[in-house]
Amino acid sequence: MNILEELRSRFREPLSQWVDDPEPYLAMVRRAQDVRFGDVQANFAMPLAKRVGQNARELATEIVASLDVSDLCEEPEVAGPGFINLRLRTDWLEQATASLVTDERLGHVAVSTARNYVVDYSAPNVAKPMHVGHLRSTVIGDSLCRLLRFQGHRVIGDNHIGDWGTQFGMLIFGYKHFLDAEAFRREPVQELARLYRLVHQLSSYHDARRELPAQQEQLAQLRKQIEAAEKASDVEPKQRSRTLKKLRKSLEEVAERCRQLEAACAAVESSPELKSLADAYPDIAEQARAETAKLHAGDEENRRLWELFLPSCLDALQRIYDRLGISFDLTLGESFYQPMLEEVVEELQGKGIATESEGAVCVFVEGNEAPLIIRKTDGAFTYATTDLATIKYRREKLKAESILYVVDARQSEHFRLVFEVARRWGFGNIDFRHVRFGTVLGRDGKPFKTRSGDTVGLESLLDEAVARARAIVDENDDAKPDGPELDEATRTAVAEVVGIGGIKYADLKHNRESDYVFDWDKMLAKNGDSATYIQYAYARICGIFRKGGVDREQLRREGGTIRIERPVERALVVQLLQFPEAIDAAAVECRPNFLAQYLFATANRFTAFYDECQILPEQDADRRRGWLLLCDLTARALKLGLELLGISVCERM
RNA sequence: GUCCCCGUAGCUCAAUCGGAUAGAGCGUCGGCCUCCGGAGCCGAAGGUUGCAGGUUCGAAUCCUGCCGGGGAUACCA
């Protein structure tokens, strides 16, 4: 039972005597913020009182009089300006908790009307190695799939991979000119990655060489302008300082850009080998683009190479997904939609939604200067075209009712336009949602990079996490009073669970919309709000059962009464009963951090309980049994909750 | 230039479409191991929620302006 929902439904009848639509007021029934206000508080009396022109306290009192919650709660209290405070009855709590013992879903009730969801997440570009930037989409998207599915919805997780873009032109060009055939035979993925990096480096070198003089010129210009502005005496001081600030900021940006370009040049010029390659291929970027164009135009050779590369690229991705414990129902990349793009453009033009402008086919959306371009001047389609084709496919073939895009917040404008165009096109019945997330930053507050400025590869990130976790596991196990108890294989397995779990949890615990700082030390911290802490709480409970020789299945079958005699017990019980609320809130708002927060609080309340109540030595058999039942429920809540975040647990660690 | 997002404890972050005395973790300080796993527990200090106005019973949350940060902005995805 979702307690909040239950109490809301109790208020529905009394409220409907005051308003036609009680729903918005029912939403104001929520968990109490402070134990002094009970367990649940209803805050609707104040706004409602204003609407019906009555005193809020009196109104609250009247509503309470016609409210029937006596089976669940103590006598409701009206407090302050008109808050209604509800405190759950101890006997009800005891009975409700006992009823969870045999409930596999721990009180959560599946939705009555299931919807068809398509969740679009991860979506790496397959031609280049995955990096830290893909982590958030992958991890958040996976958790949302799990949550929605648990709620009872039909969910299709779709990995909309980039398998058709300019990166493939670079690979093809690299393969044709720089291939180490032996290396490709042995380790195709590594060789492809090398080719990608090489072509990318050479083409950015030429770009940099070309761009640098202009940037340096601008740098000089800005310096002059700043000098001039500093001397200017005919403008208001305020205006002048504003201008100066703006100029200085531009200066900084341009200077930074120059440094980058110089570094790109130096990297190539310091290596005779690279330099001679660069000299040999001065127009490498155009040539790579030409290879992409040929691929798109159906060139046989390039098509063959694309088909040759793709399986290895997908294998490389799969390795990472396997390690993360993430799977997709579909992997339909951009190439899949290629045959449909022509028709998309024709349809939109036919309906008068798209028009030609400056040689490109565009859709203009009110309030936006820049149009959505669905066919470029050169005739090529864009990712906007693909996104639109994808929507049509998902609606018509996958019967999608809701589509979630778990994508970087920087693409907000793109999605706003795409959704708007899709609605005009006739897909207004789809519930579109851009589940946006912020950037992963390094400890310096800038986008997370290696010391040399490269993006951090995802695989090495996972290796690092597991290695750090392993060190902690070793240290902990070696320090056990009765000597180490984990063998080599177990330690390896535990380190994997702790390391991967740590990375995922660090991501999921944050509000996804804000940027977050990637910090190894916090991620795998032995204490505090981390996956490790929750996993450890779970392992401790398992330890109790192991040590006590308790068969959990049997314990559940036999049942027993759960008595609430101390505050720590009550706190834990209330927490356990809130499991359904945490799941629903996280799923409805697409915010896994709600669930993460819940799990941390649950683990925390458990350890407080555990600290105060000596379970195994307890002499009173009924009390001991009740405590064991609480342990079992807690363990199950932690395990299931972590599972819905995509995080595993260990019996010992 | 236009548009979008953000600014909360020393640090990293919460705060469930406006609710009561703004919460956690880390760090700091102080307690707790003859006791089931101390990767732990309990407690303390720490805040004018960037600034100034406004809206109302009530504002971190909504509106306006300013300051500061980030991002997007016609043919890369």
Short mmCIF file of N, CA and C (backbone and C1' of nucleotides) in Angstrom, two decimals, chain A residues 30 33 36-37 41 46-47 83 85 245 334 357-358 362 369 371 376-377 383 410 413 472 476 511 514 516-517 522 526-528 532-533 536 540 594 597 604 607 610-611 613-616 653, chain B residues 1-5 11-27 32 35-42 56-58 66-77:
data_model
loop_
_atom_site.label_atom_id
_atom_site.label_comp_id
_atom_site.label_asym_id
_atom_site.label_seq_id
_atom_site.Cartn_x
_atom_site.Cartn_y
_atom_site.Cartn_z
N ARG A 30 1.16 15.15 2.09
CA ARG A 30 2.53 14.67 1.89
C ARG A 30 3.16 14.21 3.18
N GLN A 33 7.41 16.80 7.31
CA GLN A 33 8.82 17.16 7.21
C GLN A 33 9.56 16.93 8.51
N ARG A 36 7.76 15.99 14.64
CA ARG A 36 6.81 16.67 15.54
C ARG A 36 5.45 16.85 14.88
N PHE A 37 5.44 16.80 13.55
CA PHE A 37 4.17 16.99 12.84
C PHE A 37 3.54 15.66 12.46
N GLN A 41 1.29 15.01 6.61
CA GLN A 41 0.61 16.28 6.84
C GLN A 41 -0.18 16.70 5.61
N MET A 46 -5.23 25.92 3.88
CA MET A 46 -4.98 27.35 3.71
C MET A 46 -5.41 27.86 2.32
N PRO A 47 -4.91 27.24 1.26
CA PRO A 47 -5.37 27.72 -0.06
C PRO A 47 -6.86 27.50 -0.27
N PHE A 83 -2.65 23.49 9.29
CA PHE A 83 -2.07 22.21 8.89
C PHE A 83 -2.83 21.08 9.57
N ASN A 85 -2.23 17.42 10.82
CA ASN A 85 -1.16 16.46 11.06
C ASN A 85 -1.72 15.09 11.40
N LYS A 245 34.11 44.24 -18.63
CA LYS A 245 33.93 42.88 -18.15
C LYS A 245 33.66 41.94 -19.33
N GLU A 334 20.99 5.12 -36.05
CA GLU A 334 20.60 6.08 -37.08
C GLU A 334 20.48 5.43 -38.46
N SER A 357 14.43 27.29 -47.41
CA SER A 357 15.00 28.57 -47.01
C SER A 357 16.52 28.49 -47.17
N GLU A 358 17.06 29.44 -47.88
CA GLU A 358 18.50 29.46 -48.15
C GLU A 358 18.99 28.11 -48.66
N CYS A 362 13.52 23.49 -44.19
CA CYS A 362 13.47 23.87 -42.78
C CYS A 362 12.06 23.88 -42.24
N GLU A 369 14.55 31.67 -33.49
CA GLU A 369 15.17 32.27 -34.66
C GLU A 369 15.61 31.20 -35.65
N PRO A 371 15.81 27.74 -37.52
CA PRO A 371 14.83 26.71 -37.85
C PRO A 371 15.37 25.32 -37.55
N LYS A 376 19.80 19.44 -45.66
CA LYS A 376 20.80 20.47 -45.86
C LYS A 376 20.87 20.89 -47.33
N THR A 377 21.57 21.98 -47.55
CA THR A 377 21.73 22.50 -48.90
C THR A 377 22.31 21.45 -49.85
N TYR A 383 20.38 15.04 -38.15
CA TYR A 383 19.89 14.19 -37.06
C TYR A 383 18.47 14.58 -36.66
N ARG A 410 22.05 20.14 -22.77
CA ARG A 410 22.43 21.10 -23.80
C ARG A 410 21.62 20.92 -25.08
N GLU A 413 17.05 22.73 -26.63
CA GLU A 413 16.42 23.46 -27.73
C GLU A 413 16.09 22.53 -28.89
N ILE A 472 39.94 -1.36 -1.05
CA ILE A 472 39.13 -1.22 0.16
C ILE A 472 38.69 -2.58 0.69
N ASN A 476 39.72 -4.06 4.31
CA ASN A 476 38.68 -4.38 5.27
C ASN A 476 38.73 -5.85 5.70
N ASN A 511 20.49 15.05 -8.17
CA ASN A 511 19.42 15.54 -9.01
C ASN A 511 19.98 15.59 -10.43
N SER A 514 21.18 18.94 -12.37
CA SER A 514 22.35 19.77 -12.07
C SER A 514 23.63 19.06 -12.52
N TYR A 516 27.32 17.65 -11.95
CA TYR A 516 27.87 17.15 -10.71
C TYR A 516 29.36 16.87 -10.82
N VAL A 517 30.01 16.97 -9.69
CA VAL A 517 31.46 16.85 -9.64
C VAL A 517 31.85 15.40 -9.38
N LYS A 522 34.83 10.38 -2.82
CA LYS A 522 33.48 10.34 -2.28
C LYS A 522 32.71 9.15 -2.82
N LYS A 526 34.15 4.99 2.39
CA LYS A 526 33.76 3.88 3.26
C LYS A 526 32.56 4.27 4.11
N ASN A 527 32.35 5.54 4.27
CA ASN A 527 31.17 5.95 5.02
C ASN A 527 30.47 7.09 4.28
N GLY A 528 29.33 7.45 4.79
CA GLY A 528 28.59 8.53 4.13
C GLY A 528 27.65 8.00 3.08
N THR A 532 28.37 1.99 -1.27
CA THR A 532 29.08 1.08 -0.37
C THR A 532 28.38 0.98 0.98
N TYR A 533 27.98 2.13 1.49
CA TYR A 533 27.31 2.15 2.79
C TYR A 533 26.06 1.30 2.78
N TYR A 536 26.89 -2.33 2.35
CA TYR A 536 27.44 -2.84 3.59
C TYR A 536 26.34 -3.16 4.59
N ARG A 540 25.70 -6.79 6.24
CA ARG A 540 25.63 -7.00 7.69
C ARG A 540 24.39 -7.80 8.05
N PHE A 594 15.51 10.29 -5.92
CA PHE A 594 14.53 10.11 -4.85
C PHE A 594 14.70 8.72 -4.23
N GLN A 597 18.03 8.42 -2.30
CA GLN A 597 17.92 9.07 -1.01
C GLN A 597 17.15 8.18 -0.02
N ASN A 604 20.44 3.84 6.86
CA ASN A 604 20.79 4.63 8.02
C ASN A 604 19.91 4.28 9.22
N THR A 607 20.85 0.83 10.55
CA THR A 607 22.06 0.73 11.37
C THR A 607 21.84 1.34 12.75
N TYR A 610 19.98 -1.35 14.52
CA TYR A 610 20.91 -2.45 14.74
C TYR A 610 21.86 -2.16 15.89
N ASP A 611 22.21 -0.88 15.98
CA ASP A 611 23.15 -0.47 17.00
C ASP A 611 22.54 -0.58 18.39
N CYS A 613 19.58 -2.41 19.17
CA CYS A 613 18.91 -3.67 19.49
C CYS A 613 19.84 -4.86 19.22
N GLN A 614 20.16 -5.57 20.26
CA GLN A 614 21.01 -6.75 20.13
C GLN A 614 20.12 -7.92 19.69
N ILE A 615 20.14 -8.23 18.44
CA ILE A 615 19.14 -9.14 17.91
C ILE A 615 19.38 -10.60 18.30
N LEU A 616 20.51 -11.13 17.93
CA LEU A 616 20.74 -12.57 18.16
C LEU A 616 20.74 -12.94 19.65
N MET A 653 31.03 -9.00 2.36
CA MET A 653 31.99 -8.09 1.71
C MET A 653 33.06 -7.65 2.70
P G B 1 24.47 42.11 -25.46
"O5'" G B 1 23.49 41.80 -26.69
"C5'" G B 1 22.81 42.86 -27.34
"C4'" G B 1 21.93 42.25 -28.38
"C3'" G B 1 20.95 41.21 -27.87
"O3'" G B 1 19.77 41.80 -27.36
"C1'" G B 1 22.06 40.36 -29.77
P U B 2 19.03 41.19 -26.06
"O5'" U B 2 18.37 39.86 -26.62
"C5'" U B 2 17.31 39.92 -27.56
"C4'" U B 2 16.96 38.53 -28.05
"C3'" U B 2 16.70 37.51 -26.94
"O3'" U B 2 15.38 37.60 -26.43
"C1'" U B 2 18.17 36.56 -28.53
P C B 3 15.12 37.28 -24.89
"O5'" C B 3 15.21 35.69 -24.85
"C5'" C B 3 14.26 34.90 -25.57
"C4'" C B 3 14.72 33.47 -25.62
"C3'" C B 3 14.98 32.83 -24.26
"O3'" C B 3 13.80 32.40 -23.61
"C1'" C B 3 16.76 32.32 -25.72
P C B 4 13.79 32.29 -22.02
"O5'" C B 4 14.62 30.96 -21.75
"C5'" C B 4 14.13 29.70 -22.19
"C4'" C B 4 15.13 28.62 -21.89
"C3'" C B 4 15.57 28.53 -20.43
"O3'" C B 4 14.63 27.84 -19.63
"C1'" C B 4 17.48 28.43 -21.82
P C B 5 14.55 28.19 -18.09
"O5'" C B 5 15.86 27.51 -17.50
"C5'" C B 5 16.00 26.09 -17.50
"C4'" C B 5 17.38 25.71 -17.01
"C3'" C B 5 17.75 26.23 -15.63
"O3'" C B 5 17.19 25.46 -14.59
"C1'" C B 5 19.55 26.59 -17.10
P C B 11 32.48 26.61 0.08
"O5'" C B 11 32.89 25.08 -0.10
"C5'" C B 11 34.13 24.73 -0.71
"C4'" C B 11 34.18 23.24 -0.89
"C3'" C B 11 33.00 22.65 -1.67
"O3'" C B 11 33.22 22.72 -3.07
"C1'" C B 11 33.31 21.42 0.33
P U B 12 31.99 22.77 -4.05
"O5'" U B 12 31.36 21.31 -3.89
"C5'" U B 12 32.04 20.18 -4.40
"C4'" U B 12 31.19 18.95 -4.22
"C3'" U B 12 29.74 19.08 -4.70
"O3'" U B 12 29.65 18.91 -6.11
"C1'" U B 12 29.78 18.07 -2.57
P C B 13 28.34 19.42 -6.86
"O5'" C B 13 27.23 18.60 -6.07
"C5'" C B 13 25.89 18.99 -6.05
"C4'" C B 13 25.19 18.08 -5.10
"C3'" C B 13 23.69 18.32 -4.95
"O3'" C B 13 22.98 17.68 -5.99
"C1'" C B 13 24.66 18.05 -2.82
P A B 14 21.55 18.21 -6.39
"O5'" A B 14 20.64 17.45 -5.32
"C5'" A B 14 20.12 18.16 -4.25
"C4'" A B 14 19.38 17.22 -3.36
"C3'" A B 14 17.91 17.59 -3.19
"O3'" A B 14 17.09 16.92 -4.10
"C1'" A B 14 18.96 17.54 -1.09
P A B 15 15.91 17.68 -4.82
"O5'" A B 15 15.05 18.24 -3.60
"C5'" A B 15 14.41 17.35 -2.69
"C4'" A B 15 13.85 18.13 -1.55
"C3'" A B 15 12.95 19.31 -1.96
"O3'" A B 15 11.65 18.89 -2.25
"C1'" A B 15 14.51 20.00 -0.33
P U B 16 10.77 19.90 -3.07
"O5'" U B 16 9.55 19.00 -3.60
"C5'" U B 16 9.56 18.52 -4.94
"C4'" U B 16 8.66 17.33 -5.06
"C3'" U B 16 7.28 17.47 -4.41
"O3'" U B 16 6.37 18.15 -5.26
"C1'" U B 16 8.22 15.42 -3.78
P C B 17 5.88 19.51 -4.78
"O5'" C B 17 5.34 20.19 -6.09
"C5'" C B 17 6.28 20.87 -6.94
"C4'" C B 17 5.55 21.68 -7.92
"C3'" C B 17 4.46 22.60 -7.36
"O3'" C B 17 5.06 23.74 -6.81
"C1'" C B 17 3.76 21.57 -9.38
P G B 18 4.31 25.00 -6.52
"O5'" G B 18 4.81 25.22 -5.05
"C5'" G B 18 5.91 26.02 -4.75
"C4'" G B 18 5.81 26.39 -3.31
"C3'" G B 18 4.72 25.64 -2.56
"O3'" G B 18 5.09 25.44 -1.20
"C1'" G B 18 4.32 27.93 -2.43
P G B 19 5.86 24.22 -0.67
"O5'" G B 19 6.55 24.88 0.59
"C5'" G B 19 6.80 24.09 1.74
"C4'" G B 19 6.34 24.83 2.96
"C3'" G B 19 6.02 23.89 4.12
"O3'" G B 19 6.40 24.55 5.32
"C1'" G B 19 4.13 25.20 3.65
P A B 20 7.94 24.46 5.77
"O5'" A B 20 7.75 25.19 7.15
"C5'" A B 20 7.18 26.49 7.22
"C4'" A B 20 6.69 26.72 8.63
"C3'" A B 20 7.67 26.29 9.70
"O3'" A B 20 7.51 27.15 10.82
"C1'" A B 20 5.67 25.10 9.97
P U B 21 8.43 28.44 10.90
"O5'" U B 21 9.87 27.82 11.22
"C5'" U B 21 10.99 28.69 11.21
"C4'" U B 21 12.22 27.89 11.55
"C3'" U B 21 12.44 26.62 10.72
"O3'" U B 21 13.84 26.41 10.56
"C1'" U B 21 12.34 26.06 12.99
P A B 22 14.70 27.03 9.44
"O5'" A B 22 14.99 25.76 8.52
"C5'" A B 22 13.94 25.06 7.88
"C4'" A B 22 14.48 24.39 6.64
"C3'" A B 22 15.83 23.71 6.85
"O3'" A B 22 15.64 22.37 7.27
"C1'" A B 22 15.92 25.09 4.94
P G B 23 15.68 22.01 8.77
"O5'" G B 23 15.76 20.43 8.73
"C5'" G B 23 17.01 19.81 8.69
"C4'" G B 23 17.05 18.88 7.49
"C3'" G B 23 18.31 18.04 7.47
"O3'" G B 23 18.07 16.87 8.25
"C1'" G B 23 17.96 19.02 5.34
P A B 24 19.26 16.35 9.15
"O5'" A B 24 19.91 15.24 8.22
"C5'" A B 24 21.15 15.48 7.65
"C4'" A B 24 21.36 14.55 6.49
"C3'" A B 24 22.82 14.17 6.33
"O3'" A B 24 23.09 13.00 7.06
"C1'" A B 24 22.03 15.10 4.31
P G B 25 24.40 12.94 7.96
"O5'" G B 25 25.51 12.74 6.85
"C5'" G B 25 25.52 11.56 6.04
"C4'" G B 25 26.47 11.74 4.89
"C3'" G B 25 27.87 12.21 5.27
"O3'" G B 25 28.67 11.14 5.71
"C1'" G B 25 27.08 13.52 3.49
P C B 26 29.78 11.39 6.80
"O5'" C B 26 30.86 12.24 6.00
"C5'" C B 26 31.56 11.67 4.90
"C4'" C B 26 32.38 12.73 4.21
"C3'" C B 26 33.39 13.45 5.09
"O3'" C B 26 34.58 12.71 5.26
"C1'" C B 26 32.20 15.03 3.79
P G B 27 35.24 12.67 6.70
"O5'" G B 27 35.72 14.18 6.89
"C5'" G B 27 36.74 14.73 6.06
"C4'" G B 27 36.85 16.21 6.30
"C3'" G B 27 37.01 16.62 7.77
"O3'" G B 27 38.35 16.50 8.21
"C1'" G B 27 35.35 17.96 6.76
P C B 32 33.77 7.75 25.55
"O5'" C B 32 32.89 6.63 24.86
"C5'" C B 32 31.54 6.44 25.26
"C4'" C B 32 30.82 5.54 24.31
"C3'" C B 32 31.56 4.28 23.90
"O3'" C B 32 31.51 3.30 24.93
"C1'" C B 32 30.51 5.23 22.02
P C B 35 32.78 -8.47 23.35
"O5'" C B 35 31.36 -8.09 23.96
"C5'" C B 35 30.25 -8.97 23.79
"C4'" C B 35 29.10 -8.28 23.08
"C3'" C B 35 29.34 -7.93 21.61
"O3'" C B 35 29.17 -9.05 20.77
"C1'" C B 35 28.32 -6.10 22.69
P C B 36 29.74 -8.96 19.28
"O5'" C B 36 28.45 -9.25 18.40
"C5'" C B 36 27.94 -10.60 18.34
"C4'" C B 36 27.04 -10.78 17.18
"C3'" C B 36 27.45 -10.13 15.85
"O3'" C B 36 28.40 -10.92 15.18
"C1'" C B 36 25.10 -9.92 16.23
P G B 37 28.74 -10.54 13.60
"O5'" G B 37 29.21 -9.04 13.51
"C5'" G B 37 30.04 -8.30 14.22
"C4'" G B 37 30.64 -7.31 13.26
"C3'" G B 37 29.77 -6.11 13.00
"O3'" G B 37 30.61 -4.97 12.93
"C1'" G B 37 30.33 -7.12 10.95
P G B 38 30.34 -3.76 13.97
"O5'" G B 38 31.35 -2.63 13.49
"C5'" G B 38 31.22 -2.01 12.22
"C4'" G B 38 32.35 -1.05 12.03
"C3'" G B 38 33.73 -1.68 12.22
"O3'" G B 38 34.65 -1.08 11.33
"C1'" G B 38 33.43 0.09 13.74
P A B 39 34.66 -1.63 9.80
"O5'" A B 39 33.86 -0.52 9.00
"C5'" A B 39 34.44 0.75 8.78
"C4'" A B 39 33.77 1.40 7.59
"C3'" A B 39 32.25 1.41 7.69
"O3'" A B 39 31.74 2.54 7.00
"C1'" A B 39 32.88 0.15 5.82
P G B 40 31.21 3.79 7.83
"O5'" G B 40 30.38 3.12 9.00
"C5'" G B 40 29.13 2.49 8.72
"C4'" G B 40 28.53 2.02 10.01
"C3'" G B 40 27.98 3.11 10.92
"O3'" G B 40 26.68 3.50 10.54
"C1'" G B 40 29.34 1.67 12.19
P C B 41 26.16 4.95 10.79
"O5'" C B 41 25.88 4.89 12.35
"C5'" C B 41 24.84 4.07 12.86
"C4'" C B 41 24.79 4.21 14.35
"C3'" C B 41 24.57 5.63 14.86
"O3'" C B 41 23.22 5.99 14.82
"C1'" C B 41 26.35 4.64 16.04
P C B 42 22.82 7.50 14.52
"O5'" C B 42 23.14 8.19 15.92
"C5'" C B 42 22.44 7.79 17.08
"C4'" C B 42 22.99 8.52 18.28
"C3'" C B 42 23.07 10.03 18.13
"O3'" C B 42 21.83 10.67 18.35
"C1'" C B 42 25.09 9.21 19.05
P U B 56 -0.72 40.28 -2.59
"O5'" U B 56 -0.37 38.77 -2.21
"C5'" U B 56 -1.19 37.68 -2.60
"C4'" U B 56 -1.29 36.67 -1.47
"C3'" U B 56 -1.79 37.32 -0.17
"O3'" U B 56 -2.51 36.39 0.64
"C1'" U B 56 0.39 36.50 0.13
P C B 57 -3.24 36.89 1.95
"O5'" C B 57 -2.27 36.43 3.12
"C5'" C B 57 -2.25 37.13 4.37
"C4'" C B 57 -1.64 36.23 5.42
"C3'" C B 57 -0.25 35.72 5.06
"O3'" C B 57 0.75 36.65 5.42
"C1'" C B 57 -1.59 33.91 5.77
P G B 58 1.94 36.92 4.38
"O5'" G B 58 2.69 35.53 4.31
"C5'" G B 58 3.48 35.12 5.42
"C4'" G B 58 4.00 33.73 5.21
"C3'" G B 58 4.84 33.52 3.95
"O3'" G B 58 6.18 33.94 4.17
"C1'" G B 58 3.28 31.76 4.17
P C B 66 18.52 44.17 -15.73
"O5'" C B 66 19.59 44.16 -14.54
"C5'" C B 66 20.19 45.37 -14.11
"C4'" C B 66 20.94 45.16 -12.81
"C3'" C B 66 22.08 44.15 -12.88
"O3'" C B 66 23.26 44.71 -13.42
"C1'" C B 66 20.78 43.72 -10.96
P C B 67 24.27 43.75 -14.24
"O5'" C B 67 24.99 42.95 -13.07
"C5'" C B 67 25.77 43.62 -12.09
"C4'" C B 67 26.27 42.63 -11.06
"C3'" C B 67 26.96 41.40 -11.62
"O3'" C B 67 28.31 41.64 -11.98
"C1'" C B 67 25.42 40.73 -9.97
P G B 68 28.95 40.83 -13.18
"O5'" G B 68 29.00 39.34 -12.65
"C5'" G B 68 29.98 38.96 -11.69
"C4'" G B 68 29.75 37.53 -11.25
"C3'" G B 68 29.78 36.47 -12.34
"O3'" G B 68 31.09 36.15 -12.76
"C1'" G B 68 27.94 36.07 -10.94
P G B 69 31.32 35.63 -14.26
"O5'" G B 69 30.75 34.14 -14.21
"C5'" G B 69 31.46 33.15 -13.48
"C4'" G B 69 30.69 31.84 -13.50
"C3'" G B 69 30.42 31.23 -14.87
"O3'" G B 69 31.55 30.58 -15.42
"C1'" G B 69 28.47 31.10 -13.57
P G B 70 31.70 30.52 -17.02
"O5'" G B 70 30.58 29.46 -17.41
"C5'" G B 70 30.75 28.09 -17.08
"C4'" G B 70 29.51 27.31 -17.39
"C3'" G B 70 29.08 27.25 -18.85
"O3'" G B 70 29.86 26.35 -19.62
"C1'" G B 70 27.19 27.66 -17.52
P G B 71 30.09 26.69 -21.16
"O5'" G B 71 28.68 26.33 -21.81
"C5'" G B 71 28.16 25.03 -21.74
"C4'" G B 71 26.72 25.02 -22.15
"C3'" G B 71 26.41 25.47 -23.58
"O3'" G B 71 26.72 24.47 -24.53
"C1'" G B 71 24.83 26.40 -22.10
P A B 72 27.02 24.92 -26.01
"O5'" A B 72 25.57 25.27 -26.56
"C5'" A B 72 24.59 24.25 -26.72
"C4'" A B 72 23.31 24.88 -27.20
"C3'" A B 72 23.42 25.65 -28.50
"O3'" A B 72 23.37 24.81 -29.63
"C1'" A B 72 22.23 26.93 -26.93
P U B 73 24.22 25.24 -30.92
"O5'" U B 73 23.50 26.57 -31.42
"C5'" U B 73 22.22 26.52 -32.06
"C4'" U B 73 21.66 27.91 -32.15
"C3'" U B 73 22.45 28.88 -33.03
"O3'" U B 73 22.18 28.68 -34.40
"C1'" U B 73 21.87 29.94 -31.02
P A B 74 23.21 29.12 -35.46
"O5'" A B 74 22.47 28.63 -36.75
"C5'" A B 74 21.83 27.35 -36.73
"C4'" A B 74 21.82 26.83 -38.12
"C3'" A B 74 23.05 27.26 -38.91
"O3'" A B 74 23.59 26.17 -39.62
"C1'" A B 74 21.06 27.86 -40.05
P C B 75 25.24 26.14 -39.56
"O5'" C B 75 25.52 24.65 -40.01
"C5'" C B 75 24.77 23.56 -39.49
"C4'" C B 75 24.14 22.79 -40.62
"C3'" C B 75 25.11 22.45 -41.75
"O3'" C B 75 25.69 21.18 -41.49
"C1'" C B 75 22.99 23.21 -42.59
P C B 76 27.27 21.20 -41.25
"O5'" C B 76 27.47 19.71 -40.80
"C5'" C B 76 26.56 19.04 -39.94
"C4'" C B 76 27.38 18.14 -39.07
"C3'" C B 76 26.58 17.17 -38.24
"O3'" C B 76 26.25 16.03 -38.98
"C1'" C B 76 28.26 18.18 -36.92
P A B 77 24.71 15.64 -39.04
"O5'" A B 77 24.57 14.78 -37.71
"C5'" A B 77 25.33 13.59 -37.54
"C4'" A B 77 25.38 13.28 -36.08
"C3'" A B 77 24.03 13.16 -35.39
"O3'" A B 77 23.49 11.86 -35.54
"C1'" A B 77 25.43 14.57 -34.13
#
